[in-house]
N, CA, C and O atoms as a DFTB+ gen file, in Angstrom:
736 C
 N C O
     1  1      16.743      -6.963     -16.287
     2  2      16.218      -5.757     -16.873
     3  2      16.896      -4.559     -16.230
     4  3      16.974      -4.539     -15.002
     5  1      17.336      -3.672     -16.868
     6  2      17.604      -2.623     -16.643
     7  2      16.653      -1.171     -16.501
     8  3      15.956      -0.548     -17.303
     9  1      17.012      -0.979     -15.031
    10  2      15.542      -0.276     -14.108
    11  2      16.446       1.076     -14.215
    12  3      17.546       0.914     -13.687
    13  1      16.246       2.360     -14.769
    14  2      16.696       3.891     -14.422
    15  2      15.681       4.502     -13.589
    16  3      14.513       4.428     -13.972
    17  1      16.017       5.224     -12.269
    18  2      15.508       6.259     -11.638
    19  2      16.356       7.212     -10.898
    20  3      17.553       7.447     -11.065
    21  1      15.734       7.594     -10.261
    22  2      16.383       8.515      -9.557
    23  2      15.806       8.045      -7.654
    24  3      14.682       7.895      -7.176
    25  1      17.457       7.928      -6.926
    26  2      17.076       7.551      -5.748
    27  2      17.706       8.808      -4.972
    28  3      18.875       9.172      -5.103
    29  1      16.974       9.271      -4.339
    30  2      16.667      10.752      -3.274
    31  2      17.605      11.742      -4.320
    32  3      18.544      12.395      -3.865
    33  1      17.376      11.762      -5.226
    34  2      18.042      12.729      -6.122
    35  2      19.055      12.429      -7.000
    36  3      19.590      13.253      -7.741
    37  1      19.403      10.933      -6.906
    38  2      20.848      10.641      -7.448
    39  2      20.195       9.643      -8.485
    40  3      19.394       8.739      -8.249
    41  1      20.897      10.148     -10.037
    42  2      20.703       9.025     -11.244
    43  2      20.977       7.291     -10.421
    44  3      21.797       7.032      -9.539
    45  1      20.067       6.421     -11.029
    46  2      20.377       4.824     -10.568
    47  2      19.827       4.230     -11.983
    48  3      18.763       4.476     -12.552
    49  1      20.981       3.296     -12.399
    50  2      20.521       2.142     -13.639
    51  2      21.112       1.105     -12.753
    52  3      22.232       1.087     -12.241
    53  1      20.431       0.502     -12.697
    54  2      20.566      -1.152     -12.074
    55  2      20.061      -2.069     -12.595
    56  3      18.934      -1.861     -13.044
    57  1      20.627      -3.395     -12.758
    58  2      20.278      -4.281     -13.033
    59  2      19.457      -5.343     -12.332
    60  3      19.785      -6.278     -11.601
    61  1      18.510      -4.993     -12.693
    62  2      17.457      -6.414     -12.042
    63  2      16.511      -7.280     -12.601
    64  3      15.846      -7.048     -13.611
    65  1      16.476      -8.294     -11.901
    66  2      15.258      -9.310     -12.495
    67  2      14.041      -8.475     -12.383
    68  3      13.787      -7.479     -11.706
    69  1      13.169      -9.360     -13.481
    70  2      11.717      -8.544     -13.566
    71  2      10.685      -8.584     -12.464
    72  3       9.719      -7.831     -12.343
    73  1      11.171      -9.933     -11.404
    74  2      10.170     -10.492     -10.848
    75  2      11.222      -9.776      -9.203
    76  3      11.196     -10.320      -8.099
    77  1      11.685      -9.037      -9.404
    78  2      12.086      -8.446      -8.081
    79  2      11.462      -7.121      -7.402
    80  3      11.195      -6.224      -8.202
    81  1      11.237      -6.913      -6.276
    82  2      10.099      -6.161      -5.802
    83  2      11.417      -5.088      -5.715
    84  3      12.629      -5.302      -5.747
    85  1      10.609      -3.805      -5.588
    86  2      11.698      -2.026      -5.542
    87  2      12.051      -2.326      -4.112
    88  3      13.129      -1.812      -3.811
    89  1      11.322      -3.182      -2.866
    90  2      12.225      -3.100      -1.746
    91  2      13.285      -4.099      -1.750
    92  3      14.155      -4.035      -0.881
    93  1      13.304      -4.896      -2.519
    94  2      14.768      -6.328      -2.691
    95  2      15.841      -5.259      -3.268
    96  3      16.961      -5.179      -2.764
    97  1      15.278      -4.116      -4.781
    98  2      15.789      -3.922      -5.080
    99  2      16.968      -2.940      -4.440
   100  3      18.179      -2.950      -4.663
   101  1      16.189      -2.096      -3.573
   102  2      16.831      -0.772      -2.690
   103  2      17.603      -1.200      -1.851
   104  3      18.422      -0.322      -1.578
   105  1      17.799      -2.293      -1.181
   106  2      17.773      -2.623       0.025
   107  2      19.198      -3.471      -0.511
   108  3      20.350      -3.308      -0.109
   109  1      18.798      -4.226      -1.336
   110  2      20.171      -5.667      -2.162
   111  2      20.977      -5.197      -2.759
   112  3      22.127      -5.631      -2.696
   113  1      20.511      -3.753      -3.832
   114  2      21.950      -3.418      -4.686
   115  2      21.880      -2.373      -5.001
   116  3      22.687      -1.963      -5.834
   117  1      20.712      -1.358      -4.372
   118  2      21.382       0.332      -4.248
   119  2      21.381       0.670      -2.833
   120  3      20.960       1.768      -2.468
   121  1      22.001      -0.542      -1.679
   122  2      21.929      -0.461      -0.178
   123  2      21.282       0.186       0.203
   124  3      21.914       0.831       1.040
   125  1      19.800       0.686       0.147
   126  2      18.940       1.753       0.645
   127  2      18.411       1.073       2.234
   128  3      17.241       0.830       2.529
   129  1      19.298       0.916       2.882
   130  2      18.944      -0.284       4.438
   131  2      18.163       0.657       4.980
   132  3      17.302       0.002       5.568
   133  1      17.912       1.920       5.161
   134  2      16.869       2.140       5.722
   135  2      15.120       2.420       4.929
   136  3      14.302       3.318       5.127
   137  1      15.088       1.477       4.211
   138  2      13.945       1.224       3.333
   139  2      13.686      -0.262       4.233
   140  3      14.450      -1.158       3.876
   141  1      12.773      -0.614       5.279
   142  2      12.622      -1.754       6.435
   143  2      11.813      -2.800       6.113
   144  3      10.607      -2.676       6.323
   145  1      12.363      -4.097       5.508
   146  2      11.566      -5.383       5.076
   147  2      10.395      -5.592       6.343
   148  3      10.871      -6.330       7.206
   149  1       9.379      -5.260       6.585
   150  2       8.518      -5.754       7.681
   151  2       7.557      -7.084       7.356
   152  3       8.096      -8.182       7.497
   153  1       6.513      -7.051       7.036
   154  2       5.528      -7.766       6.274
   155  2       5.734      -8.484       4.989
   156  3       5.338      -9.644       4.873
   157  1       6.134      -8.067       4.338
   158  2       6.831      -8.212       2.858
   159  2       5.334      -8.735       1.753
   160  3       5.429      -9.392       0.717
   161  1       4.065      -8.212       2.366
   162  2       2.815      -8.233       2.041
   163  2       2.548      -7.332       2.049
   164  3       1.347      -7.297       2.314
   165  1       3.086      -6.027       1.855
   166  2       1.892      -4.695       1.301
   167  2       1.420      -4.250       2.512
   168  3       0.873      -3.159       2.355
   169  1       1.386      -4.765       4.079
   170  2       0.145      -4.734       4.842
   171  2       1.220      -3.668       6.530
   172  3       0.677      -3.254       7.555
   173  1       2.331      -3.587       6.263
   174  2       2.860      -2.536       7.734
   175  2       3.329      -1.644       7.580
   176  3       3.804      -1.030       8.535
   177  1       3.439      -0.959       5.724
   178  2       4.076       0.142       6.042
   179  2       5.706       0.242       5.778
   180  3       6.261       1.024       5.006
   181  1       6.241      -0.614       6.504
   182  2       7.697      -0.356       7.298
   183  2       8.228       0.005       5.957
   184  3       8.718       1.134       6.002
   185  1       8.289      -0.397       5.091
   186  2       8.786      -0.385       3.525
   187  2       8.641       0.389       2.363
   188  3       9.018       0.247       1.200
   189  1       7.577       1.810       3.363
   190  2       7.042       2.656       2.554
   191  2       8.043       3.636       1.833
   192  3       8.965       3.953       2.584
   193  1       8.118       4.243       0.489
   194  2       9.192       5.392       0.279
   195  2       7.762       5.947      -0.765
   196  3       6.650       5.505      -1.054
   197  1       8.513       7.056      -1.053
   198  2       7.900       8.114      -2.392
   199  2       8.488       7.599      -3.349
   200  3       9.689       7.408      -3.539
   201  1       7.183       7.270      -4.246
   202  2       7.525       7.574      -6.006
   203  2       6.775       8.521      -6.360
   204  3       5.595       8.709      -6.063
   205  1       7.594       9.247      -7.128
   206  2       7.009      10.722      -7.802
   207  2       6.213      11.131      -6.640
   208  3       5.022      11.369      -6.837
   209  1       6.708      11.250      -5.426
   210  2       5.755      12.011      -4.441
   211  2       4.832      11.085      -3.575
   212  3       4.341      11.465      -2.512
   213  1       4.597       9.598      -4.218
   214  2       3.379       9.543      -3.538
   215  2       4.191       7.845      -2.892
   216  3       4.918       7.038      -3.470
   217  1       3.488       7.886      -1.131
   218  2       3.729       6.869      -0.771
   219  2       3.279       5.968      -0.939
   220  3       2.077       5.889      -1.194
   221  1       4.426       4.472      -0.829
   222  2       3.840       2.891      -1.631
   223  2       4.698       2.106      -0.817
   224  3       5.663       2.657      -0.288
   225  1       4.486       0.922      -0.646
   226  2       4.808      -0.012      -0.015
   227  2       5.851      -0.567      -0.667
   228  3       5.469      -1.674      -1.047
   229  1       6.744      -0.417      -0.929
   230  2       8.158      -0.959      -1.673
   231  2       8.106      -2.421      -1.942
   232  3       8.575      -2.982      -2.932
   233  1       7.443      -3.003      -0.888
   234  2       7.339      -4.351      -1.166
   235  2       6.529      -5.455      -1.920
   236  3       6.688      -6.660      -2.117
   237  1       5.055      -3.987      -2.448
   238  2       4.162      -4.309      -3.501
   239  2       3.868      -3.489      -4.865
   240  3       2.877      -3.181      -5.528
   241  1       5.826      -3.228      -4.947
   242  2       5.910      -2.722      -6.303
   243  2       7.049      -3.358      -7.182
   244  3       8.228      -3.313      -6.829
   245  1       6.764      -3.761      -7.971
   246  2       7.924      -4.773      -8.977
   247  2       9.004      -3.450      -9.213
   248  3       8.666      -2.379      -9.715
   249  1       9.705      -3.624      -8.965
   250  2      11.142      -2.611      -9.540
   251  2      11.099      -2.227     -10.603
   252  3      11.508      -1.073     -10.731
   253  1      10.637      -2.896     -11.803
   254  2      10.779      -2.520     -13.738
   255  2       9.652      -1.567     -13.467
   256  3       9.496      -0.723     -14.349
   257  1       8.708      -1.505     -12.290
   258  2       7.905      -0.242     -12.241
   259  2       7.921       1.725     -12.119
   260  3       7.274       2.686     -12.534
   261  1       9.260       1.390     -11.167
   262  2       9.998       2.886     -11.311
   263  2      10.635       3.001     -11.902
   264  3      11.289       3.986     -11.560
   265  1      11.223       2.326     -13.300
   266  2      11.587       3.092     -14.468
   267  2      11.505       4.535     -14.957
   268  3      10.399       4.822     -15.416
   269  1      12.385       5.479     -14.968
   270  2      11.340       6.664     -14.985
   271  2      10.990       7.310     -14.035
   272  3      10.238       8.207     -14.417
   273  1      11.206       7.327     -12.570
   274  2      10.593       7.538     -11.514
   275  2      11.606       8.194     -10.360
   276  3      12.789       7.858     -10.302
   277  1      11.052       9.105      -9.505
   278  2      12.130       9.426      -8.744
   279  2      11.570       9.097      -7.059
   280  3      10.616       9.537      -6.419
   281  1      12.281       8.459      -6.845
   282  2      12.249       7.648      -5.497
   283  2      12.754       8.204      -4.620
   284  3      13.934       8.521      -4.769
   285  1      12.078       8.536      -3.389
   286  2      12.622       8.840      -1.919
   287  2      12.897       8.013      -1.070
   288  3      12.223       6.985      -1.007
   289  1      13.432       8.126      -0.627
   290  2      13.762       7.367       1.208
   291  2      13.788       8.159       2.235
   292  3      13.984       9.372       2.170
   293  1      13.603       7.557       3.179
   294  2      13.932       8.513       4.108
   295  2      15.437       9.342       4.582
   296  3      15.671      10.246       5.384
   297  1      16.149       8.660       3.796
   298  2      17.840       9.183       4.185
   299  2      18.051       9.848       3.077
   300  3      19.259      10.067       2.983
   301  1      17.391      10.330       2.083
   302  2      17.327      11.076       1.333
   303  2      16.526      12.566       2.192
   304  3      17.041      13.654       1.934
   305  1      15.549      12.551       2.976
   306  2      15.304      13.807       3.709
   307  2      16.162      14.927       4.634
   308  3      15.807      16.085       4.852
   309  1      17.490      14.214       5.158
   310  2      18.475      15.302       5.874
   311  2      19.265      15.805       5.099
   312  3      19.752      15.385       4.049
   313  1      19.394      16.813       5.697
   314  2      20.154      18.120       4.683
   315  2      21.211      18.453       5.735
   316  3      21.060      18.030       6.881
   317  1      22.134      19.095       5.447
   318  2      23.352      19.562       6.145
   319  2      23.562      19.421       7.246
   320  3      23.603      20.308       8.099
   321  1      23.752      18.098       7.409
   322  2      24.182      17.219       8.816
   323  2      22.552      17.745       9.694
   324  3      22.740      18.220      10.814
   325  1      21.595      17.695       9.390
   326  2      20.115      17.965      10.074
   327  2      19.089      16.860      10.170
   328  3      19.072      16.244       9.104
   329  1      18.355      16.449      10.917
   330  2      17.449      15.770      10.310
   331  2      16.159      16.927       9.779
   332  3      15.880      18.083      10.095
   333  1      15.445      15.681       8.586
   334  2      14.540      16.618       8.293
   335  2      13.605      17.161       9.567
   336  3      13.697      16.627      10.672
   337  1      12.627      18.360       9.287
   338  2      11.541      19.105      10.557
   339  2      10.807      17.624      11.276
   340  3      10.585      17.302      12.443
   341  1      10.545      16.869       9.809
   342  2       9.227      15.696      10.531
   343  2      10.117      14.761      11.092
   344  3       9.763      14.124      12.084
   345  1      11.230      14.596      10.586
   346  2      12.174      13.394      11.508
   347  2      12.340      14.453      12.967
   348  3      11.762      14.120      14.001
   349  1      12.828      15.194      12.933
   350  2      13.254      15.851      14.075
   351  2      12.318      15.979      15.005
   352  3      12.649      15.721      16.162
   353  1      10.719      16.471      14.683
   354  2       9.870      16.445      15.639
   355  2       9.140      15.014      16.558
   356  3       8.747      14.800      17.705
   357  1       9.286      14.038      14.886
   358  2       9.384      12.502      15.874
   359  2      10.128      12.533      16.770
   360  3       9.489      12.639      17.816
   361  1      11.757      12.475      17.022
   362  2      12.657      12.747      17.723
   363  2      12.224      13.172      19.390
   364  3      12.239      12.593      20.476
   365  1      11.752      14.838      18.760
   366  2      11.292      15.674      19.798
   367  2      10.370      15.165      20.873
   368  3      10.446      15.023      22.094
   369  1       9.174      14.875      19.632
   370  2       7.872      14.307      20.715
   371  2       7.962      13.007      21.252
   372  3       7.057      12.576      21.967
   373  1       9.261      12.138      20.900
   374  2       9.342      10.672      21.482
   375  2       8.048      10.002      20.607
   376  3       7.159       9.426      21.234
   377  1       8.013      10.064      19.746
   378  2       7.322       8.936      18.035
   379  2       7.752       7.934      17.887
   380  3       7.125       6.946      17.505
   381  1       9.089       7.993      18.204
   382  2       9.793       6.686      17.892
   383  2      10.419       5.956      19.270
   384  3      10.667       6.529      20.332
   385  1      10.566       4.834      19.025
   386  2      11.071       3.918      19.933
   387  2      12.206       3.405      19.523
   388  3      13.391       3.737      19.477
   389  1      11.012       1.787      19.004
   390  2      12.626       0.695      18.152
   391  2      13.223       1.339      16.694
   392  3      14.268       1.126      16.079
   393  1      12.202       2.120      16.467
   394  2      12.612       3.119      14.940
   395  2      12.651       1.761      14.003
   396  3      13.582       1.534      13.231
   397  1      11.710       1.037      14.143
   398  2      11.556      -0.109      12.565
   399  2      10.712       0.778      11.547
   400  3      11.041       1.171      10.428
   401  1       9.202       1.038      12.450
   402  2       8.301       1.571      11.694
   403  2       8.366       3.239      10.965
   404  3       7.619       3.718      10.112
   405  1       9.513       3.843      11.646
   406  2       9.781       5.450      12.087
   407  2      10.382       6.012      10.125
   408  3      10.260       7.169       9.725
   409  1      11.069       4.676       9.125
   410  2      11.147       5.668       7.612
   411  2       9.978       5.462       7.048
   412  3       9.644       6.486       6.453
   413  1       9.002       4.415       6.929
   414  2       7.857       4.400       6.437
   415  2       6.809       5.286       7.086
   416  3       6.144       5.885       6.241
   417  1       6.507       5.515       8.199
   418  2       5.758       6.490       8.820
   419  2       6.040       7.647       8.503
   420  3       5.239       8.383       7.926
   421  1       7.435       8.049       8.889
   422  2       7.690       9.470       7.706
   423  2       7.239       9.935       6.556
   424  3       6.509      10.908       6.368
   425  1       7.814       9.024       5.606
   426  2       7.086       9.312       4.444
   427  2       6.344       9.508       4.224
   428  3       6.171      10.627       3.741
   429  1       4.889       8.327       4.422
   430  2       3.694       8.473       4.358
   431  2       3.024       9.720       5.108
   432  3       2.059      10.244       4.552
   433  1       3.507      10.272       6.431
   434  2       3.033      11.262       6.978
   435  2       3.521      12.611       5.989
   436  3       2.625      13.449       5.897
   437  1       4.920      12.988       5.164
   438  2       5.279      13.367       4.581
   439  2       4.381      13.900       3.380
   440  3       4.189      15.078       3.077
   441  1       3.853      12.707       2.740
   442  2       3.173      12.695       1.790
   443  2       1.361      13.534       2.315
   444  3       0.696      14.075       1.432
   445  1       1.061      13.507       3.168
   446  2       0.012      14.044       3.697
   447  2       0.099      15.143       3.888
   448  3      -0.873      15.836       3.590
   449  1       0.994      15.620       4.321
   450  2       1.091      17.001       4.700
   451  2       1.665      18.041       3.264
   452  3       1.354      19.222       3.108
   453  1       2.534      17.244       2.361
   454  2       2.325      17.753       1.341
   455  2       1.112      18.090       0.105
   456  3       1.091      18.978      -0.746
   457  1       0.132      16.984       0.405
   458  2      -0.724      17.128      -0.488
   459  2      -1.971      17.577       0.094
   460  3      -2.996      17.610      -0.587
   461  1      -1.948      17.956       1.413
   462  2      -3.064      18.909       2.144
   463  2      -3.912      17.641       2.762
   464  3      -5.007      17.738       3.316
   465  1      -3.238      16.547       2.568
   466  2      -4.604      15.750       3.363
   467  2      -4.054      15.338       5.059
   468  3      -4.402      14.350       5.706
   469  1      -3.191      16.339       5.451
   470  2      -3.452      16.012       6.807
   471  2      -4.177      17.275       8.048
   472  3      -3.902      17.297       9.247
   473  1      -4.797      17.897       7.578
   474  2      -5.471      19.189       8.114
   475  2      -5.756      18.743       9.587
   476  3      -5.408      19.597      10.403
   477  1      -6.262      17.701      10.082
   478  2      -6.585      17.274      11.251
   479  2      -6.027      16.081      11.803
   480  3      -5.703      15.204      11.002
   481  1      -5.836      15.867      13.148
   482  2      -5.993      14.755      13.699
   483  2      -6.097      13.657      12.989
   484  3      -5.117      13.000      12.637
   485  1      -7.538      13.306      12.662
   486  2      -8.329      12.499      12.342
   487  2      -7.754      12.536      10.999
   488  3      -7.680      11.324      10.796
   489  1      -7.426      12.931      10.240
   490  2      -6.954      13.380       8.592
   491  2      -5.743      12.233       8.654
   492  3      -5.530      11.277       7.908
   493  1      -4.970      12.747       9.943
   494  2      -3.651      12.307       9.862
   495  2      -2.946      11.244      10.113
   496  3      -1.777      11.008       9.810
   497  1      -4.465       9.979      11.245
   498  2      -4.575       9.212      12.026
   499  2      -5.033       8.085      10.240
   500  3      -4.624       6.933      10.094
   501  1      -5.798       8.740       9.300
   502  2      -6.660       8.368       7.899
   503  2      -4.768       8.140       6.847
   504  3      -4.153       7.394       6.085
   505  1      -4.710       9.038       7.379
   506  2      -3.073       8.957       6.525
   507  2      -1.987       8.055       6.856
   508  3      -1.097       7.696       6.085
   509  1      -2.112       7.772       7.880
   510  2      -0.997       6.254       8.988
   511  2      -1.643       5.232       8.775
   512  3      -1.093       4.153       8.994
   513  1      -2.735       5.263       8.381
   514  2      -3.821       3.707       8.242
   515  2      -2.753       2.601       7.851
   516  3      -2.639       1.674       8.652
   517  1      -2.234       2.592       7.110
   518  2      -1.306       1.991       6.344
   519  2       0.314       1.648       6.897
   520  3       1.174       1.023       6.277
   521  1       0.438       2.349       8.440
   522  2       1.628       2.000       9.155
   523  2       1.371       2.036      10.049
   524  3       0.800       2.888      10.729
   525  1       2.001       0.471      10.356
   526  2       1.756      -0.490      11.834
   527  2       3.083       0.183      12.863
   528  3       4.216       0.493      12.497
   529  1       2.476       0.270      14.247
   530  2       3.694       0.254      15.247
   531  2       3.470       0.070      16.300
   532  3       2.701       0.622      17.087
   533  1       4.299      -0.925      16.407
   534  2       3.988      -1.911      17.653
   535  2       4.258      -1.065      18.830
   536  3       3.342      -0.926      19.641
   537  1       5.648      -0.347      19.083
   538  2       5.956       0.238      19.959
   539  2       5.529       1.253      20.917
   540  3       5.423       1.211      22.142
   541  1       5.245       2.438      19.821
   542  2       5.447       3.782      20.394
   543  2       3.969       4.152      20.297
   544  3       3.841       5.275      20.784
   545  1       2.882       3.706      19.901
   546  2       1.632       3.854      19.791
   547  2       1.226       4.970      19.128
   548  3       2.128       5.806      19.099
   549  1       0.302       5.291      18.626
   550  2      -0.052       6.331      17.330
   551  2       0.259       8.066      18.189
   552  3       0.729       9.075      17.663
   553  1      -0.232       7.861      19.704
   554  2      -0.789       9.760      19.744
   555  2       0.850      10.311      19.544
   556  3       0.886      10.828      18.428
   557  1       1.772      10.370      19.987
   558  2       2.960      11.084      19.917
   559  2       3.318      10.694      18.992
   560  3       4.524      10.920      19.091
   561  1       3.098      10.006      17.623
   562  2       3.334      10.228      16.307
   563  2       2.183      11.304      15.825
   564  3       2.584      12.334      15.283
   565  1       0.840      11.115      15.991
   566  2       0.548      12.341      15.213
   567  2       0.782      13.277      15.797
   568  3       0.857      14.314      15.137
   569  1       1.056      13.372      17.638
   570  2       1.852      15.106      17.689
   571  2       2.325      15.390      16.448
   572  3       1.789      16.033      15.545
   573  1       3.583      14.745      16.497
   574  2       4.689      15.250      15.994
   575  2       4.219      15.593      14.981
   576  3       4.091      16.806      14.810
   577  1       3.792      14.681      13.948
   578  2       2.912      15.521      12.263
   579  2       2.273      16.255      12.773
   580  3       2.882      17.319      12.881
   581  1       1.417      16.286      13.135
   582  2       0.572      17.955      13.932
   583  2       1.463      19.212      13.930
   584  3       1.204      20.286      13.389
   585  1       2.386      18.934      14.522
   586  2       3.518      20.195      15.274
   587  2       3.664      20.571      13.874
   588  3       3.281      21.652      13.426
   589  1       4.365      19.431      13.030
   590  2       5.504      19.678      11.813
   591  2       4.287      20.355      10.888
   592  3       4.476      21.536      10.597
   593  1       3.356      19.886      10.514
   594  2       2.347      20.592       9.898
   595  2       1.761      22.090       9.847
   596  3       1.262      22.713       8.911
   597  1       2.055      22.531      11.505
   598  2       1.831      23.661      11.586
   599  2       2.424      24.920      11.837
   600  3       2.080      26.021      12.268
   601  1       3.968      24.066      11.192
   602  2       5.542      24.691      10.947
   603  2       6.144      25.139      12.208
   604  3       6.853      26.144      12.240
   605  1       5.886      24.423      13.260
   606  2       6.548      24.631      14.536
   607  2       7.562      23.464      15.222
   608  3       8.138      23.349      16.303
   609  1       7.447      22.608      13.900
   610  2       8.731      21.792      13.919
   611  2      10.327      22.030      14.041
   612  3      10.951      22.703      13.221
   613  1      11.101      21.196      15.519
   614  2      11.973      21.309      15.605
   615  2      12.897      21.186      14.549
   616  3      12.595      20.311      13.737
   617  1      14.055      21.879      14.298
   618  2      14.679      21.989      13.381
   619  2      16.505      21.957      13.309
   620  3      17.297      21.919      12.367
   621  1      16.669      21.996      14.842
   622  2      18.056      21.403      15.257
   623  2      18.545      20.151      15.577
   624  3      19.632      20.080      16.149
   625  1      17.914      19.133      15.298
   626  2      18.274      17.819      15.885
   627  2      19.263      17.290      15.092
   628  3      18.932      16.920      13.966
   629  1      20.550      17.160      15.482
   630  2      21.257      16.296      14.022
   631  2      21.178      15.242      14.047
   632  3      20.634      14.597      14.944
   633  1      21.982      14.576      12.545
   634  2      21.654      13.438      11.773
   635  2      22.393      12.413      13.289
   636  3      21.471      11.962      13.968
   637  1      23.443      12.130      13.699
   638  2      24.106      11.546      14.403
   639  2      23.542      10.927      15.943
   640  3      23.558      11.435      17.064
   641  1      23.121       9.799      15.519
   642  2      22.982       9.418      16.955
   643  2      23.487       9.081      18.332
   644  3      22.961       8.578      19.325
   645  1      25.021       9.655      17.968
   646  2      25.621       9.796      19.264
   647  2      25.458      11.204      19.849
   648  3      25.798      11.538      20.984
   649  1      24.859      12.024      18.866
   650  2      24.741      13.505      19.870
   651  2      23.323      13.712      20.552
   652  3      22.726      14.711      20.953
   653  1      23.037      12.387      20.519
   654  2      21.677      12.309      21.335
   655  2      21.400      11.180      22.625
   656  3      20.345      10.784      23.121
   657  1      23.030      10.809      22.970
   658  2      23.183       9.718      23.942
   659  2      22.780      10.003      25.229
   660  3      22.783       9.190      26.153
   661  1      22.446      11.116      25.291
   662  2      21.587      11.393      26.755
   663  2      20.216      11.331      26.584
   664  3      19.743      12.058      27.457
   665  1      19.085      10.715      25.741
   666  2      17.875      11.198      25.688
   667  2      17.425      10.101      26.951
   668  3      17.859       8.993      27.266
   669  1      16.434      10.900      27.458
   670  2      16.000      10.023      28.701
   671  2      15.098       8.895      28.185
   672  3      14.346       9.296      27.297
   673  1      14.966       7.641      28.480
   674  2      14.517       6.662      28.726
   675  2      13.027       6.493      29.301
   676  3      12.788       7.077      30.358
   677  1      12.346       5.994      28.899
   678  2      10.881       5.784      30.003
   679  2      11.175       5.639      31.718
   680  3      10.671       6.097      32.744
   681  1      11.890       5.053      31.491
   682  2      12.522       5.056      33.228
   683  2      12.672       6.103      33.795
   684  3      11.997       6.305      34.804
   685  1      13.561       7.060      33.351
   686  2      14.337       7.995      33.939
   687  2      15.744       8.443      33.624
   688  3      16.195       9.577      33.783
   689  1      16.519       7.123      33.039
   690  2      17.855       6.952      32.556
   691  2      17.813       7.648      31.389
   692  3      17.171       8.591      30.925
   693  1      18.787       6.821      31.008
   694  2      19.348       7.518      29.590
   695  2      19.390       6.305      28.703
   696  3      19.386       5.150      29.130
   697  1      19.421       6.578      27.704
   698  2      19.270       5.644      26.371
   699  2      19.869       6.526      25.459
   700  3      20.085       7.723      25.650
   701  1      20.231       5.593      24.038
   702  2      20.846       5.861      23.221
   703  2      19.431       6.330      22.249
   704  3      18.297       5.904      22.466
   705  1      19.746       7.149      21.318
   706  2      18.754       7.424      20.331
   707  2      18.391       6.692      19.752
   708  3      19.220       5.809      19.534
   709  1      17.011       6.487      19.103
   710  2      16.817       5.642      18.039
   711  2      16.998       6.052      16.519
   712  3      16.790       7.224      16.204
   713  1      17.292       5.335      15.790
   714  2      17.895       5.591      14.379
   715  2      16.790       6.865      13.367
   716  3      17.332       7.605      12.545
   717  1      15.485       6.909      13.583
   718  2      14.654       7.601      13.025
   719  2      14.631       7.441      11.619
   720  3      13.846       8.081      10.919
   721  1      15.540       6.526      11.107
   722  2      15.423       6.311       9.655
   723  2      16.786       6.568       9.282
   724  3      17.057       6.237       8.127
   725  1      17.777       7.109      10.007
   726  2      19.210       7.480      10.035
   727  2      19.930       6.297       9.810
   728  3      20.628       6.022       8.835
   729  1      19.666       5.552      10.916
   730  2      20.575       4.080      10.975
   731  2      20.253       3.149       9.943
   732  3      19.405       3.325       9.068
   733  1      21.091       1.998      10.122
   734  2      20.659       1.466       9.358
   735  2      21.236      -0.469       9.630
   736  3      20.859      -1.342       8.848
């Protein structure tokens, strides 16, 4: 079947089976690799993007479903060699770690703050319900939506994770950045 949308702004007709989920599809033959197979049950998140705005689990939506539809990713959010404010303030506040869970958490936090349902804490903690992370534990992810929410989000971080090869480490050292939804 032939599926038309739009992926982070760009026309897509692809060909796919009916019985193929939008994350086989993104991921297998419009390379969207940072769209993250986790669960592949609807149930961590990792796989979350926008249709028409609203976040979904890529992995519990048949593809012949966004027909019609304009699809985000997260590598669709940086703009002129930038990451987006909410990637950047993850970045900032240390949100991310292994960066599996870090494009689905975006989004979905994305989606909250656009549609007014992350006013609080607790709003925003109601809005992640739906993304698991093992790593980096919830409070310095909702900083960061907090910060970005209340437009005091960093806004210089670039896309490139080698210009961030000094970020310090839990230790003390240095570590390489994590992908934030960049890598792939």
């Amino acid at each position: 079947m032939e599926v038309g949308f739009t992926l982070n702004g760009t026309a897509q007709r692809l060909d796919v089976p009916t019985h193929w989920t939008l994350l086989r599809m993104l991921r297998d033959i419009a390379g969207s690799t940072d769209v993250k197979h986790g669960c592949g049950e609807g149930v961590c998140g990792a796989c979350a993007v926008l249709v028409d705005g609203v976040a979904m689990n890529s992995c519990s939506v048949l593809a012949p479903q966004v027909d019609g539809a304009a699809v985000e990713t997260v590598d669709g959010l940086a703009e002129g060699g930038k990451l987006h404010p909410l990637q950047a303030e993850m970045v900032t506040r240390g949100g991310v770690q292994c960066g599996f869970c870090t494009p689905g958490m975006v989004l979905s936090a994305l989606e909250a703050v656009r549609i007014g349902a992350a006013g609080s804490d607790e709003e925003i903690r109601h809005s992640l319900a739906g993304n698991l992370c093992r790593c980096t534990g919830y409070g310095k992810i909702i900083e960061a939506v907090s910060t970005y929410r209340d437009g005091n989000a960093a806004d210089d971080v670039p896309t490139e994770a080698s210009e961030h090869e000094h970020l310090p480490d839990r230790t003390g050292g240095s570590a390489p950045a994590p992908g934030v939804g960049i890598g792939h």
